Amino acid sequence: ADPVMLEIFNNLFMSIAEQMGLRLQNTASSVNIKERLDFSCAIFDAGGNLVANAPHMPVTLGSMGESITTVMRANVGRMRAGDVYMLNDPYNGGTHLPDVTVISPVFDEAGAEILFYVGSRGHHADIGGTTPGSMPPDSTHIEEEGVLIDNFKLVDGTDGVLREVETRALLTGARYPARNADQNMADLRAQVAANLKGVEELHRMVAHFGLDVVRAYMGHVQDNAEEAVRRVITALKDGAFAVDLDNGARIAVAITVDQAARSARIDFTGTSQQLENNFNAPSAVCMAAVL
């Protein structure tokens, strides 16, 4: 990789993610996204691996890759240009239910091959549940937190039309439905618009540099990031820590550094099992925290 070109592409990819974030912030309706800036935007390669993200919310960025791979697995051979999917399932890369992820595949100009994916995740002000805001402190079942969404097609690429009737039915048809579906729809439109910005900019980049160069530098950016992290790992020492929380839970973690392999093992043995209440971190959130 040419070091100058590597830096250029690093900034280009980051810039696209930042532009997606600006469009989301400017067009969203809820205070959570528009003013509290609780959202994240990122670009992924055709394999669903993170290439670049803007410096938005770390926990939502580190867990979004799992959501991308869920959509990829569930729609093999069925995706077409213009399709947009959404999900918030904590077992498929979600964090908590108010964080809704909107994912768009980026096809080539012919609409035949998926080149990249773009994603935006926003914290909706309410997604249903037993209390407004969808974060009830006493919930013991996922339904009590709101509407569970998993691999739902938000926009059908065949005609490029938002599936508003079906989406509203999903939001209002749960056991504890969303309280303000109009606002949810407005924020979802903003997320679709943010993704579209990512699609447009990636197409522009391919038109300018050529697909082979863009693909190559996506790989170089990822390799460079890996090398940077491995350099940091070799500066770390082994360590272990445990903390007892006020709800009776315990978090324990031990880090073992392998200097020769420039890798680290992060072991949560000794951490409490899943609790009856809602103070649990799904695997994607744990992964995000580790990252």
PDB file of C-alpha atoms in Angstrom, residues 14-44 52-64 95-96 98-102 119-125 187-188 190-195 197:
ATOM      1  CA  MET A  14     -14.104   8.244   7.432  1.00  0.00           C
ATOM      2  CA  SER A  15     -15.505  11.273   5.619  1.00  0.00           C
ATOM      3  CA  ILE A  16     -18.301   9.198   4.065  1.00  0.00           C
ATOM      4  CA  ALA A  17     -19.320   7.879   7.484  1.00  0.00           C
ATOM      5  CA  GLU A  18     -19.238  11.429   8.876  1.00  0.00           C
ATOM      6  CA  GLN A  19     -21.372  12.726   6.003  1.00  0.00           C
ATOM      7  CA  MET A  20     -23.892   9.960   6.702  1.00  0.00           C
ATOM      8  CA  GLY A  21     -23.970  11.094  10.328  1.00  0.00           C
ATOM      9  CA  LEU A  22     -24.516  14.733   9.387  1.00  0.00           C
ATOM     10  CA  ARG A  23     -27.418  13.845   7.113  1.00  0.00           C
ATOM     11  CA  LEU A  24     -28.940  11.706   9.888  1.00  0.00           C
ATOM     12  CA  GLN A  25     -28.566  14.466  12.458  1.00  0.00           C
ATOM     13  CA  ASN A  26     -30.003  17.120  10.144  1.00  0.00           C
ATOM     14  CA  THR A  27     -33.017  15.114   8.994  1.00  0.00           C
ATOM     15  CA  ALA A  28     -33.960  13.193  12.166  1.00  0.00           C
ATOM     16  CA  SER A  29     -37.001  14.158  14.190  1.00  0.00           C
ATOM     17  CA  SER A  30     -36.348  12.981  17.750  1.00  0.00           C
ATOM     18  CA  VAL A  31     -34.232  14.853  20.301  1.00  0.00           C
ATOM     19  CA  ASN A  32     -32.273  11.654  20.986  1.00  0.00           C
ATOM     20  CA  ILE A  33     -30.772  11.598  17.506  1.00  0.00           C
ATOM     21  CA  LYS A  34     -30.919  15.267  16.543  1.00  0.00           C
ATOM     22  CA  GLU A  35     -29.560  16.868  19.721  1.00  0.00           C
ATOM     23  CA  ARG A  36     -28.233  14.133  21.998  1.00  0.00           C
ATOM     24  CA  LEU A  37     -26.421  12.651  18.964  1.00  0.00           C
ATOM     25  CA  ASP A  38     -27.053   9.056  20.037  1.00  0.00           C
ATOM     26  CA  PHE A  39     -26.403   7.503  16.626  1.00  0.00           C
ATOM     27  CA  SER A  40     -23.657   5.802  14.637  1.00  0.00           C
ATOM     28  CA  CYS A  41     -22.843   5.396  10.950  1.00  0.00           C
ATOM     29  CA  ALA A  42     -20.341   3.046   9.358  1.00  0.00           C
ATOM     30  CA  ILE A  43     -19.124   1.427   6.119  1.00  0.00           C
ATOM     31  CA  PHE A  44     -18.533  -2.310   5.757  1.00  0.00           C
ATOM     32  CA  ALA A  52     -14.593   2.875   8.644  1.00  0.00           C
ATOM     33  CA  ASN A  53     -16.824   4.580  11.149  1.00  0.00           C
ATOM     34  CA  ALA A  54     -17.211   8.159  12.209  1.00  0.00           C
ATOM     35  CA  PRO A  55     -16.391   8.863  15.895  1.00  0.00           C
ATOM     36  CA  HIS A  56     -19.978   8.411  17.011  1.00  0.00           C
ATOM     37  CA  MET A  57     -21.133   6.065  19.832  1.00  0.00           C
ATOM     38  CA  PRO A  58     -18.515   3.334  20.477  1.00  0.00           C
ATOM     39  CA  VAL A  59     -20.867   0.659  21.838  1.00  0.00           C
ATOM     40  CA  THR A  60     -23.210   0.877  18.850  1.00  0.00           C
ATOM     41  CA  LEU A  61     -20.344   0.894  16.344  1.00  0.00           C
ATOM     42  CA  GLY A  62     -18.529  -2.085  17.789  1.00  0.00           C
ATOM     43  CA  SER A  63     -21.684  -4.193  17.743  1.00  0.00           C
ATOM     44  CA  MET A  64     -23.079  -3.195  14.337  1.00  0.00           C
ATOM     45  CA  THR A  95     -27.725  -3.325  22.048  1.00  0.00           C
ATOM     46  CA  HIS A  96     -31.070  -2.437  23.610  1.00  0.00           C
ATOM     47  CA  PRO A  98     -34.410   1.640  21.223  1.00  0.00           C
ATOM     48  CA  ASP A  99     -31.214   1.335  19.131  1.00  0.00           C
ATOM     49  CA  VAL A 100     -32.586   0.544  15.660  1.00  0.00           C
ATOM     50  CA  THR A 101     -30.086  -0.357  12.931  1.00  0.00           C
ATOM     51  CA  VAL A 102     -30.845   0.395   9.271  1.00  0.00           C
ATOM     52  CA  GLY A 119     -25.350   1.049   8.212  1.00  0.00           C
ATOM     53  CA  SER A 120     -26.811   3.657  10.531  1.00  0.00           C
ATOM     54  CA  ARG A 121     -28.009   3.035  14.069  1.00  0.00           C
ATOM     55  CA  GLY A 122     -30.087   5.546  15.978  1.00  0.00           C
ATOM     56  CA  HIS A 123     -31.523   5.565  19.490  1.00  0.00           C
ATOM     57  CA  HIS A 124     -35.263   6.085  18.994  1.00  0.00           C
ATOM     58  CA  ALA A 125     -36.999   8.097  21.710  1.00  0.00           C
ATOM     59  CA  ASP A 187     -36.339   8.901  12.235  1.00  0.00           C
ATOM     60  CA  LEU A 188     -36.326   5.767  10.061  1.00  0.00           C
ATOM     61  CA  ALA A 190     -33.665   9.947   8.204  1.00  0.00           C
ATOM     62  CA  GLN A 191     -31.669   6.728   8.627  1.00  0.00           C
ATOM     63  CA  VAL A 192     -32.590   5.596   5.109  1.00  0.00           C
ATOM     64  CA  ALA A 193     -31.484   9.017   3.821  1.00  0.00           C
ATOM     65  CA  ALA A 194     -28.187   8.717   5.719  1.00  0.00           C
ATOM     66  CA  ASN A 195     -27.550   5.312   4.176  1.00  0.00           C
ATOM     67  CA  LYS A 197     -25.681   9.317   1.232  1.00  0.00           C
TER      68      LYS A 197
END
